[in-house]
Short mmCIF file of C-alpha atoms and ligand atoms in Angstrom, two decimals:
data_model
loop_
_atom_site.label_atom_id
_atom_site.label_comp_id
_atom_site.label_asym_id
_atom_site.label_seq_id
_atom_site.Cartn_x
_atom_site.Cartn_y
_atom_site.Cartn_z
CA MET M 1 -38.90 120.57 -16.68
CA ILE M 2 -38.43 117.72 -14.23
CA PRO M 3 -34.85 116.65 -13.45
CA GLY M 4 -33.99 113.74 -15.70
CA PRO M 5 -32.29 110.59 -14.50
CA LEU M 6 -28.52 110.66 -14.19
CA GLU M 7 -26.71 108.60 -16.78
CA PRO M 8 -24.54 105.95 -15.11
CA PRO M 9 -21.01 105.29 -16.42
CA ILE M 10 -20.86 103.15 -19.52
CA PHE M 11 -19.64 100.23 -17.40
CA ALA M 12 -23.08 100.02 -15.84
CA HIS M 13 -24.49 99.13 -19.28
CA SER M 14 -22.09 96.23 -19.67
CA ILE M 15 -23.64 92.82 -20.28
CA ALA M 16 -21.44 89.74 -20.44
CA GLY M 17 -21.14 88.48 -23.98
CA HIS M 18 -22.20 91.72 -25.66
CA GLN M 19 -19.78 93.22 -28.10
CA GLY M 20 -19.59 96.36 -30.22
CA VAL M 21 -16.94 95.31 -32.74
CA ASP M 22 -16.04 92.11 -34.53
CA LEU M 23 -12.32 91.96 -35.02
CA PRO M 24 -11.04 89.70 -37.77
CA ALA M 25 -8.69 86.91 -36.81
CA ALA M 26 -5.09 88.15 -36.69
CA GLY M 27 -3.18 87.29 -39.85
CA VAL M 28 0.18 87.02 -38.10
CA PRO M 29 1.43 84.19 -35.93
CA ARG M 30 0.73 84.61 -32.24
CA VAL M 31 3.72 85.60 -30.12
CA GLU M 32 3.64 85.06 -26.39
CA PRO M 33 3.33 88.53 -24.72
CA ALA M 34 6.19 87.66 -22.41
CA VAL M 35 8.48 87.52 -25.43
CA LEU M 36 7.61 91.10 -26.41
CA LEU M 37 7.26 92.80 -23.04
CA PRO M 38 9.09 92.57 -19.73
CA GLY M 39 7.14 90.85 -16.96
CA VAL M 40 6.42 94.05 -15.02
CA ALA M 41 4.57 95.52 -17.98
CA LEU M 42 2.25 92.54 -18.38
CA ARG M 43 -1.31 92.52 -17.03
CA SER M 44 -2.20 89.85 -14.57
CA ALA M 45 -5.90 90.11 -15.40
CA PRO M 46 -7.74 91.25 -18.53
CA PRO M 47 -8.83 94.92 -18.55
CA LEU M 48 -12.35 95.68 -17.31
CA LEU M 49 -13.68 96.88 -20.64
CA PRO M 50 -17.45 97.38 -20.84
CA ARG M 51 -19.29 94.81 -22.95
CA VAL M 52 -21.71 96.96 -24.91
CA ALA M 53 -23.27 96.84 -28.36
CA GLU M 54 -22.75 99.78 -30.68
CA SER M 55 -26.35 100.97 -30.21
CA GLN M 56 -25.82 101.13 -26.44
CA VAL M 57 -22.59 103.09 -26.86
CA VAL M 58 -24.28 105.65 -29.11
CA ARG M 59 -27.29 106.00 -26.80
CA HIS M 60 -25.10 106.36 -23.73
CA TYR M 61 -23.03 109.19 -25.18
CA THR M 62 -26.02 110.89 -26.78
CA ARG M 63 -27.83 110.86 -23.40
CA LEU M 64 -24.70 112.19 -21.70
CA SER M 65 -24.43 115.01 -24.24
CA HIS M 66 -28.01 116.04 -23.39
CA LEU M 67 -27.09 116.48 -19.73
CA ASN M 68 -24.64 119.24 -20.57
CA HIS M 69 -25.24 122.85 -21.36
CA CYS M 70 -23.33 124.02 -24.42
CA VAL M 71 -23.21 126.96 -26.86
CA ASP M 72 -25.16 124.84 -29.32
CA THR M 73 -28.07 124.53 -26.89
CA GLY M 74 -28.26 127.93 -25.23
CA PHE M 75 -26.91 131.26 -24.05
CA TYR M 76 -23.58 130.94 -22.25
CA PRO M 77 -22.52 134.30 -20.75
CA LEU M 78 -19.50 132.87 -18.89
CA GLY M 79 -17.34 135.97 -18.45
CA SER M 80 -13.73 135.81 -19.65
CA CYS M 81 -14.38 132.47 -21.35
CA THR M 82 -15.90 133.88 -24.57
CA MET M 83 -18.36 131.08 -25.17
CA LYS M 84 -19.37 132.24 -28.63
CA TYR M 85 -20.94 130.22 -31.40
CA ASN M 86 -18.48 127.93 -33.21
CA PRO M 87 -19.29 127.99 -36.93
CA LYS M 88 -19.91 124.48 -38.25
CA LEU M 89 -18.09 125.36 -41.46
CA ASP M 90 -14.83 125.32 -39.50
CA ASP M 91 -15.54 121.76 -38.32
CA GLU M 92 -16.22 120.73 -41.89
CA VAL M 93 -12.92 122.19 -43.04
CA ALA M 94 -11.02 120.45 -40.23
CA ALA M 95 -12.70 117.17 -41.17
CA LEU M 96 -11.44 117.29 -44.78
CA PRO M 97 -9.50 114.03 -45.21
CA GLY M 98 -6.34 115.87 -46.23
CA PHE M 99 -6.26 117.52 -42.80
CA ALA M 100 -7.94 114.92 -40.62
CA GLU M 101 -5.94 111.93 -41.85
CA MET M 102 -2.54 113.57 -41.84
CA HIS M 103 0.23 112.06 -39.74
CA PRO M 104 2.74 114.26 -37.93
CA TYR M 105 5.64 112.13 -39.14
CA GLN M 106 4.79 112.63 -42.82
CA PRO M 107 7.69 114.26 -44.66
CA GLU M 108 7.57 117.97 -45.39
CA ALA M 109 7.27 117.39 -49.12
CA ASP M 110 3.94 115.63 -48.45
CA THR M 111 2.59 118.19 -46.01
CA GLN M 112 3.01 121.48 -47.85
CA GLY M 113 -0.68 122.26 -47.46
CA ILE M 114 -0.82 122.15 -43.68
CA LEU M 115 2.54 123.93 -43.42
CA GLN M 116 1.18 126.70 -45.64
CA LEU M 117 -1.94 126.88 -43.48
CA MET M 118 0.14 127.22 -40.30
CA HIS M 119 2.34 129.83 -41.94
CA GLU M 120 -0.67 131.87 -43.06
CA LEU M 121 -2.45 131.49 -39.74
CA GLU M 122 0.67 132.84 -38.04
CA LYS M 123 0.69 135.80 -40.45
CA GLY M 124 -2.99 136.45 -39.75
CA LEU M 125 -2.43 136.44 -36.00
CA LEU M 126 0.56 138.75 -36.42
CA ALA M 127 -1.59 141.17 -38.41
CA VAL M 128 -4.23 141.17 -35.66
CA THR M 129 -1.75 141.52 -32.79
CA GLY M 130 0.85 143.75 -34.45
CA MET M 131 3.68 141.41 -33.48
CA HIS M 132 6.69 140.02 -35.35
CA ARG M 133 6.55 136.21 -35.13
CA ALA M 134 4.47 133.59 -33.37
CA SER M 135 4.51 129.98 -32.25
CA LEU M 136 1.30 127.97 -32.67
CA GLN M 137 2.45 125.21 -30.32
CA PRO M 138 0.90 126.08 -26.92
CA ALA M 139 -2.28 124.07 -26.33
CA ALA M 140 -4.01 126.57 -24.04
CA GLY M 141 -3.91 130.18 -22.95
CA ALA M 142 -2.15 129.24 -19.75
CA GLN M 143 0.48 127.32 -21.69
CA GLY M 144 0.98 130.33 -23.96
CA GLU M 145 1.59 132.40 -20.82
CA LEU M 146 4.16 129.97 -19.46
CA THR M 147 5.85 129.88 -22.87
CA GLY M 148 5.93 133.69 -22.97
CA ILE M 149 7.32 134.05 -19.47
CA LEU M 150 10.00 131.42 -20.15
CA MET M 151 11.03 133.44 -23.22
CA ILE M 152 11.23 136.58 -21.10
CA LYS M 153 13.38 134.67 -18.63
CA ALA M 154 15.70 133.46 -21.38
CA TYR M 155 15.93 137.01 -22.72
CA HIS M 156 16.98 138.41 -19.34
CA ARG M 157 19.47 135.58 -18.91
CA ASP M 158 21.12 136.52 -22.23
CA HIS M 159 21.03 140.23 -21.48
CA SER M 160 22.53 140.02 -18.00
CA GLY M 161 19.24 140.64 -16.27
CA SER M 162 19.05 137.27 -14.55
CA GLU M 163 18.93 138.90 -11.12
CA ARG M 164 15.46 140.06 -12.12
CA ASP M 165 13.23 137.74 -10.13
CA GLN M 166 9.85 139.50 -9.93
CA VAL M 167 6.81 139.64 -12.19
CA ILE M 168 4.24 142.36 -11.52
CA VAL M 169 0.62 141.26 -11.84
CA PRO M 170 -2.40 143.53 -11.20
CA ASP M 171 -4.91 142.33 -8.58
CA SER M 172 -7.56 142.11 -11.31
CA ALA M 173 -5.48 139.59 -13.30
CA HIS M 174 -6.68 136.22 -14.49
CA GLY M 175 -5.53 133.55 -12.03
CA THR M 176 -3.43 131.81 -14.65
CA ASN M 177 -1.11 134.84 -14.84
CA LEU M 178 0.06 134.39 -11.26
CA ALA M 179 0.37 130.65 -11.74
CA SER M 180 2.41 130.98 -14.95
CA ALA M 181 4.84 133.47 -13.42
CA THR M 182 5.23 131.27 -10.36
CA MET M 183 5.78 128.12 -12.44
CA ALA M 184 8.52 129.93 -14.34
CA GLY M 185 10.26 130.55 -10.99
CA TYR M 186 9.31 134.20 -10.47
CA HIS M 187 8.01 135.96 -7.40
CA VAL M 188 4.65 137.56 -8.08
CA VAL M 189 4.27 141.17 -6.97
CA GLU M 190 0.61 142.13 -6.78
CA LEU M 191 -0.33 145.54 -8.08
CA PRO M 192 -3.43 147.13 -6.51
CA SER M 193 -5.96 148.59 -8.97
CA SER M 194 -6.94 152.25 -8.95
CA PRO M 195 -10.44 153.21 -7.71
CA ARG M 196 -11.50 153.09 -11.36
CA GLY M 197 -10.38 149.47 -11.70
CA LEU M 198 -7.35 150.22 -13.85
CA VAL M 199 -3.59 149.92 -13.33
CA ASP M 200 -2.58 152.56 -10.79
CA LEU M 201 0.42 154.32 -12.35
CA GLU M 202 1.74 155.57 -8.99
CA ALA M 203 1.61 152.05 -7.58
CA LEU M 204 3.30 150.74 -10.71
CA ARG M 205 6.15 153.25 -10.37
CA ALA M 206 6.59 152.22 -6.74
CA HIS M 207 6.74 148.51 -7.59
CA LEU M 208 9.11 148.71 -10.57
CA SER M 209 12.75 148.09 -9.75
CA GLU M 210 15.90 146.40 -11.04
CA ARG M 211 14.30 143.17 -9.75
CA THR M 212 11.35 143.46 -12.16
CA ALA M 213 11.49 141.00 -15.06
CA ALA M 214 8.09 141.77 -16.52
CA ILE M 215 4.56 142.98 -16.02
CA MET M 216 1.69 140.68 -17.04
CA LEU M 217 -1.32 142.65 -18.16
CA THR M 218 -4.73 141.44 -19.19
CA ASN M 219 -6.26 144.02 -21.49
CA PRO M 220 -9.16 144.61 -21.49
CA ASN M 221 -8.77 143.62 -17.87
CA THR M 222 -11.04 141.17 -16.09
CA LEU M 223 -13.41 144.01 -15.16
CA GLY M 224 -13.96 144.45 -18.90
CA LEU M 225 -12.10 147.78 -18.86
CA PHE M 226 -9.51 148.92 -21.37
CA GLU M 227 -6.25 150.06 -19.76
CA GLU M 228 -6.31 153.68 -20.84
CA ASP M 229 -2.73 154.32 -19.72
CA ILE M 230 -1.34 151.34 -21.59
CA LEU M 231 1.27 153.41 -23.50
CA GLU M 232 2.50 155.00 -20.29
CA ILE M 233 2.55 151.58 -18.62
CA SER M 234 4.74 150.04 -21.33
CA ARG M 235 7.04 153.07 -21.29
CA LEU M 236 7.53 152.86 -17.51
CA VAL M 237 8.12 149.11 -17.64
CA HIS M 238 10.67 149.36 -20.46
CA ASP M 239 12.44 152.26 -18.76
CA ALA M 240 12.91 149.95 -15.78
CA GLY M 241 14.57 147.38 -18.08
CA ALA M 242 11.63 144.97 -17.84
CA LEU M 243 9.36 143.50 -20.52
CA CYS M 244 5.60 143.64 -21.10
CA TYR M 245 3.49 140.50 -21.30
CA TYR M 246 0.02 140.96 -22.78
CA ASP M 247 -2.66 138.43 -21.91
CA GLY M 248 -4.68 138.54 -25.13
CA ALA M 249 -7.03 135.68 -24.30
CA ASN M 250 -9.91 138.09 -24.74
CA LEU M 251 -8.74 139.85 -27.87
CA ASN M 252 -12.30 139.69 -29.18
CA ALA M 253 -12.90 143.16 -27.75
CA ILE M 254 -10.19 144.91 -29.74
CA MET M 255 -9.59 143.00 -32.99
CA GLY M 256 -9.27 145.46 -35.85
CA LYS M 257 -9.31 148.37 -33.41
CA ALA M 258 -6.08 148.22 -31.44
CA ARG M 259 -3.03 145.97 -31.44
CA PRO M 260 -0.87 144.89 -28.50
CA GLY M 261 2.23 145.42 -30.67
CA ASP M 262 1.31 149.09 -31.08
CA MET M 263 0.87 149.35 -27.31
CA GLY M 264 4.52 148.48 -26.75
CA MET M 265 3.94 144.87 -25.73
CA ASP M 266 6.77 142.35 -26.09
CA VAL M 267 4.81 139.09 -25.84
CA VAL M 268 1.13 138.34 -26.34
CA HIS M 269 -0.79 135.11 -26.27
CA VAL M 270 -4.21 134.73 -27.84
CA ASN M 271 -6.79 132.04 -27.20
CA LEU M 272 -7.99 130.59 -30.49
CA HIS M 273 -10.66 128.80 -28.45
CA LYS M 274 -12.08 132.13 -27.39
CA THR M 275 -11.43 134.97 -29.79
CA PHE M 276 -11.15 132.86 -32.93
CA SER M 277 -14.25 130.83 -32.24
CA THR M 278 -12.80 127.33 -32.03
CA PRO M 279 -14.67 124.99 -29.67
CA HIS M 280 -13.72 124.80 -26.02
CA GLY M 281 -14.95 123.81 -22.64
CA GLY M 282 -14.68 120.60 -20.72
CA GLY M 283 -10.91 120.69 -21.06
CA GLY M 284 -11.16 119.97 -24.77
CA PRO M 285 -8.29 120.80 -27.06
CA GLY M 286 -7.44 124.48 -27.27
CA ALA M 287 -4.68 126.58 -28.74
CA GLY M 288 -2.87 129.52 -27.19
CA PRO M 289 -0.44 130.81 -29.82
CA VAL M 290 2.16 133.17 -28.47
CA ALA M 291 3.49 136.11 -30.51
CA VAL M 292 6.58 138.21 -29.86
CA THR M 293 8.51 141.24 -31.05
CA ASP M 294 11.75 140.75 -32.99
CA ARG M 295 13.96 140.89 -29.90
CA LEU M 296 12.24 137.81 -28.45
CA GLU M 297 11.98 135.89 -31.72
CA PRO M 298 15.13 133.77 -31.12
CA TYR M 299 13.50 132.26 -28.01
CA LEU M 300 10.27 131.03 -29.63
CA PRO M 301 9.58 127.30 -29.29
CA ALA M 302 11.00 125.36 -32.23
CA PRO M 303 10.26 124.40 -34.89
CA LEU M 304 8.67 127.33 -36.74
CA VAL M 305 7.20 127.07 -40.22
CA THR M 306 9.12 129.14 -42.77
CA ARG M 307 8.65 129.78 -46.44
CA ASP M 308 11.68 129.56 -48.69
CA PRO M 309 12.13 132.04 -51.58
CA ASP M 310 10.99 129.35 -54.03
CA GLY M 311 7.67 129.08 -52.19
CA THR M 312 8.42 125.80 -50.39
CA TYR M 313 7.35 125.55 -46.76
CA ARG M 314 9.56 123.81 -44.24
CA LEU M 315 10.09 123.39 -40.53
CA ASP M 316 12.89 125.51 -39.17
CA ARG M 317 14.42 123.45 -36.37
CA ASP M 318 17.75 125.22 -36.29
CA ARG M 319 16.96 127.68 -33.54
CA PRO M 320 19.80 127.53 -31.00
CA SER M 321 18.29 130.06 -28.53
CA SER M 322 14.83 128.49 -28.57
CA ILE M 323 13.35 127.66 -25.16
CA GLY M 324 12.55 124.29 -26.75
CA ARG M 325 9.38 122.49 -27.51
CA VAL M 326 6.29 123.07 -25.35
CA LYS M 327 3.94 120.60 -27.03
CA ALA M 328 4.30 117.46 -29.11
CA PHE M 329 4.55 118.06 -32.84
CA HIS M 330 2.79 121.32 -33.80
CA GLY M 331 0.17 121.77 -31.11
CA ASN M 332 -3.51 121.02 -31.64
CA VAL M 333 -3.47 121.23 -35.41
CA GLY M 334 -7.19 120.49 -35.84
CA VAL M 335 -7.89 123.62 -33.81
CA LEU M 336 -5.47 125.63 -35.92
CA VAL M 337 -7.34 124.57 -39.07
CA ARG M 338 -10.64 125.77 -37.57
CA ALA M 339 -9.15 129.12 -36.57
CA TYR M 340 -7.68 129.58 -40.04
CA SER M 341 -11.05 128.85 -41.61
CA TYR M 342 -12.66 131.37 -39.24
CA LEU M 343 -10.06 134.03 -40.07
CA LEU M 344 -10.50 133.60 -43.84
CA ARG M 345 -14.25 133.62 -43.59
CA MET M 346 -14.36 136.74 -41.41
CA GLY M 347 -11.67 138.79 -43.12
CA SER M 348 -10.35 141.91 -41.46
CA GLY M 349 -13.70 143.71 -41.79
CA GLY M 350 -15.51 140.79 -40.20
CA LEU M 351 -13.12 140.67 -37.26
CA THR M 352 -13.56 144.38 -36.65
CA GLN M 353 -17.32 143.98 -36.74
CA ALA M 354 -17.12 141.01 -34.33
CA SER M 355 -15.30 143.23 -31.82
CA GLU M 356 -17.80 146.05 -32.26
CA ASP M 357 -20.73 143.69 -31.76
CA ALA M 358 -19.13 142.02 -28.72
CA VAL M 359 -18.65 145.42 -27.09
CA LEU M 360 -22.12 146.62 -28.08
CA ASN M 361 -23.79 143.49 -26.65
CA ALA M 362 -21.90 143.80 -23.37
CA ASN M 363 -22.80 147.47 -22.99
CA TYR M 364 -26.43 146.75 -23.86
CA LEU M 365 -26.66 144.18 -21.06
CA ARG M 366 -24.71 146.35 -18.63
CA THR M 367 -26.99 149.33 -19.06
CA ARG M 368 -30.11 147.17 -18.83
CA LEU M 369 -28.94 145.39 -15.68
CA HIS M 370 -27.02 147.93 -13.61
CA GLY M 371 -30.24 149.26 -12.07
CA LEU M 372 -30.93 145.82 -10.58
CA PHE M 373 -27.40 144.77 -9.71
CA PRO M 374 -24.79 147.48 -9.21
CA VAL M 375 -21.68 147.51 -11.41
CA PRO M 376 -18.93 148.63 -9.00
CA TYR M 377 -16.63 149.82 -11.78
CA ASP M 378 -19.39 151.22 -13.97
CA GLY M 379 -18.99 153.03 -17.25
CA PRO M 380 -18.52 151.95 -20.86
CA CYS M 381 -17.08 148.45 -20.88
CA MET M 382 -15.43 146.31 -23.53
CA HIS M 383 -16.57 142.72 -24.16
CA GLU M 384 -17.72 142.01 -20.59
CA PHE M 385 -18.67 143.64 -17.29
CA VAL M 386 -18.91 142.64 -13.65
CA LEU M 387 -22.07 142.99 -11.56
CA SER M 388 -22.15 142.76 -7.81
CA ALA M 389 -24.91 140.81 -6.07
CA SER M 390 -23.73 141.81 -2.59
CA GLU M 391 -26.94 143.76 -1.90
CA HIS M 392 -28.81 140.47 -2.33
CA GLY M 393 -26.95 138.88 0.57
CA ALA M 394 -24.03 136.56 1.18
CA GLY M 395 -23.84 133.75 -1.37
CA ALA M 396 -26.14 135.60 -3.76
CA ALA M 397 -23.78 135.34 -6.73
CA ARG M 398 -23.69 131.56 -6.37
CA ASP M 399 -27.47 131.32 -5.92
CA ILE M 400 -28.19 133.53 -8.92
CA GLY M 401 -25.79 131.48 -11.02
CA LYS M 402 -27.60 128.29 -9.96
CA ARG M 403 -31.04 129.79 -10.58
CA ILE M 404 -30.12 130.94 -14.10
CA LEU M 405 -29.61 127.26 -15.01
CA ASP M 406 -33.35 126.69 -14.50
CA PHE M 407 -34.03 128.94 -17.47
CA GLY M 408 -31.89 126.98 -19.92
CA MET M 409 -28.94 129.37 -19.77
CA HIS M 410 -25.45 128.91 -18.43
CA ALA M 411 -24.38 130.86 -15.34
CA PRO M 412 -22.01 133.82 -15.63
CA THR M 413 -18.57 133.47 -14.07
CA VAL M 414 -19.04 133.98 -10.32
CA TYR M 415 -16.71 135.21 -7.55
CA PHE M 416 -14.19 136.50 -10.07
CA PRO M 417 -12.48 138.93 -10.27
CA LEU M 418 -11.76 138.84 -6.55
CA ILE M 419 -11.86 142.61 -6.18
CA VAL M 420 -15.66 142.65 -6.63
CA HIS M 421 -17.84 141.20 -3.83
CA GLU M 422 -20.38 138.62 -4.96
CA ALA M 423 -19.16 139.10 -8.52
CA LEU M 424 -21.12 138.03 -11.59
CA MET M 425 -18.95 138.43 -14.65
CA ILE M 426 -21.02 138.56 -17.80
CA GLU M 427 -19.79 138.18 -21.37
CA PRO M 428 -22.58 137.89 -23.93
CA THR M 429 -20.23 137.65 -26.98
CA GLU M 430 -21.01 139.00 -30.44
CA THR M 431 -22.84 135.92 -31.67
CA GLU M 432 -26.00 136.49 -29.60
CA ASP M 433 -28.98 138.40 -30.95
CA ILE M 434 -31.00 141.00 -29.12
CA ALA M 435 -33.87 138.60 -28.40
CA THR M 436 -31.50 136.35 -26.45
CA LEU M 437 -30.05 139.30 -24.55
CA ASP M 438 -33.57 140.54 -23.70
CA ARG M 439 -34.50 137.08 -22.47
CA PHE M 440 -31.46 137.13 -20.18
CA VAL M 441 -32.53 140.52 -18.81
CA GLU M 442 -36.00 139.04 -18.17
CA VAL M 443 -34.47 136.12 -16.28
CA MET M 444 -32.25 138.40 -14.16
CA THR M 445 -35.23 140.68 -13.43
CA ARG M 446 -37.30 137.71 -12.36
CA ILE M 447 -34.55 136.40 -10.07
CA ASP M 448 -34.16 139.84 -8.51
CA THR M 449 -37.91 139.82 -7.76
CA GLU M 450 -37.73 136.27 -6.40
CA PHE M 451 -35.18 137.39 -3.82
CA ARG M 452 -37.98 139.43 -2.24
CA SER M 453 -41.04 137.30 -3.00
CA ASP M 454 -39.71 133.75 -2.72
CA PRO M 455 -36.03 133.71 -1.75
CA ASP M 456 -36.06 129.94 -1.17
CA VAL M 457 -36.62 129.25 -4.84
CA VAL M 458 -33.32 131.01 -5.52
CA ARG M 459 -31.46 129.67 -2.48
CA THR M 460 -32.27 126.05 -3.40
CA ALA M 461 -31.89 126.33 -7.18
CA PRO M 462 -31.40 124.72 -9.60
CA HIS M 463 -34.63 122.75 -9.73
CA THR M 464 -34.56 121.41 -13.28
CA THR M 465 -31.04 120.10 -13.80
CA PRO M 466 -30.05 116.43 -13.47
CA VAL M 467 -27.50 117.32 -10.78
CA ARG M 468 -28.59 120.02 -8.35
CA ARG M 469 -26.04 121.16 -5.79
CA PRO M 470 -23.18 118.72 -5.55
CA ASP M 471 -21.09 118.86 -2.40
CA GLU M 472 -18.29 120.94 -3.91
CA ALA M 473 -15.93 120.73 -0.94
CA HIS M 474 -16.24 116.96 -0.89
CA ALA M 475 -15.76 116.76 -4.65
CA ALA M 476 -12.58 118.82 -4.38
CA ARG M 477 -11.14 116.95 -1.39
CA GLU M 478 -12.09 113.42 -2.34
CA PRO M 479 -12.54 113.48 -6.07
CA VAL M 480 -13.68 110.26 -7.72
CA LEU M 481 -12.03 110.53 -11.08
CA ARG M 482 -11.99 106.93 -12.13
CA TRP M 483 -14.62 104.24 -12.34
CA SER M 484 -14.16 101.09 -10.37
CA PRO M 485 -16.71 98.42 -9.60
CA GLU M 486 -16.87 99.75 -6.01
CA ALA M 487 -17.09 103.48 -6.86
CA ARG M 488 -20.47 104.95 -6.01
CA PRO M 489 -21.58 108.41 -7.05
CA ARG M 490 -21.71 110.86 -4.14
CA GLU M 491 -25.09 111.89 -2.86
CA SER M 492 -26.03 115.32 -4.06
CA ARG M 493 -28.25 117.65 -2.19
C1 PLP U 501 -9.19 132.04 -20.44
C2 PLP U 501 -8.14 132.95 -20.02
C3 PLP U 501 -6.84 132.48 -19.78
C4 PLP U 501 -6.45 131.01 -19.79
O1 PLP U 501 -6.72 130.35 -20.98
P1 PLP U 501 -6.82 128.74 -20.97
O2 PLP U 501 -6.91 128.36 -22.40
O3 PLP U 501 -8.06 128.41 -20.20
O4 PLP U 501 -5.60 128.21 -20.31
C5 PLP U 501 -5.88 133.41 -19.44
N1 PLP U 501 -6.17 134.72 -19.33
C6 PLP U 501 -7.42 135.19 -19.55
C7 PLP U 501 -7.67 136.66 -19.42
C8 PLP U 501 -8.45 134.34 -19.90
O5 PLP U 501 -9.67 134.81 -20.10
#
């Protein structure tokens, strides 16, 4: 494939006089803007809207969509992100007019259906996590984390533990864990992993104190390993008067097999846009519901949906200890509808099978690849595993990731977790078949050979994508996030 042309911003397609919509004449008398708005809020010049016909708009966005890699076009083994297939049925359900055309200010009597859906989705998530109650408000995993940590903080405040100012986070943790604890005003105490890549119980004992508010655990951790000592961990943490936060973003490895609630966890967030197969990527809408045990229930964001004895659903706003609202209205409701549809369609047997298949696929790839690229923490993994490309030289993880793009696949997550050098974190997910996995092994085998026979082809990859190697440092330091007539795209190498 030859790199295609880059699609310019839609403004570049603008032609004076063209128009995509014909608005009817207003049926109300014209009021001078100055009468309605204060002077400072008035534009001095008309907005620079592109003048494009409908056909041009559709072609522009269709071309743009072809420049992207997505789960609908190919394999996407981006570790920790769970880029699994999103069933189209769920989109159809979310597009039903009764859901899609609902307004958040409609009265409860008119919105019993969606309230029932939210109530039942909450119950489903509680069954999977083994928790007591949940809020569906958070719009992302990271926001679920912040919500959970703020609830832990409120709990300690009410139980005279407000001098607790530390949150323990293992060095294999997802980066958002440290950020969430810090945003909530805590000091992060980093916990070194054991040689096997798990929480080191001795180190944990040494770090726990009357200053500890909580531990934040990702399980399976970012090495794809299940924390075997999880019961001992939660016991130690509780004995120290602290609480256990469970990062359940990647619950797809354990659904139907093990529940955070049974592991002694006090708070867990799940990512509907990972485990429950709702679309994600590109910063699109997500949902990171957060579930708690009964002792944290009073702190959940309000309102919660409750069901009265007569079967009526309503919003319970009367929650005096609530940490408050974390998202407008009820979160990303369209995503909640998709997750509910997924849950119903899968059933508990289907969820269990999804976990089994996710773990099987990851172990299949791990055992086929670990002869080419060592797995530093090798052994049976859960839904993902981490290879090291350090034997292939400095920068090899990046170069392999770039080269994989030439074969119509997305790159794995690279340089994460930080405790593996030249890390390639691979998560095949349960929705891929063996032919796709075998093709990935073929691609990795070929790239490994290329390192010896033709290293330049790897070092200068990708060769077939519309953008090759953008200047990442420049993009980060001087990002161009907004079109202006003067803005020019940066040269890429
Ligand atoms: C993806 C992920 C998060 C963050 O979720 P977002 O929805 O991207 O904010 C947190 N923890 C883990 C382990 C994850 O994989």
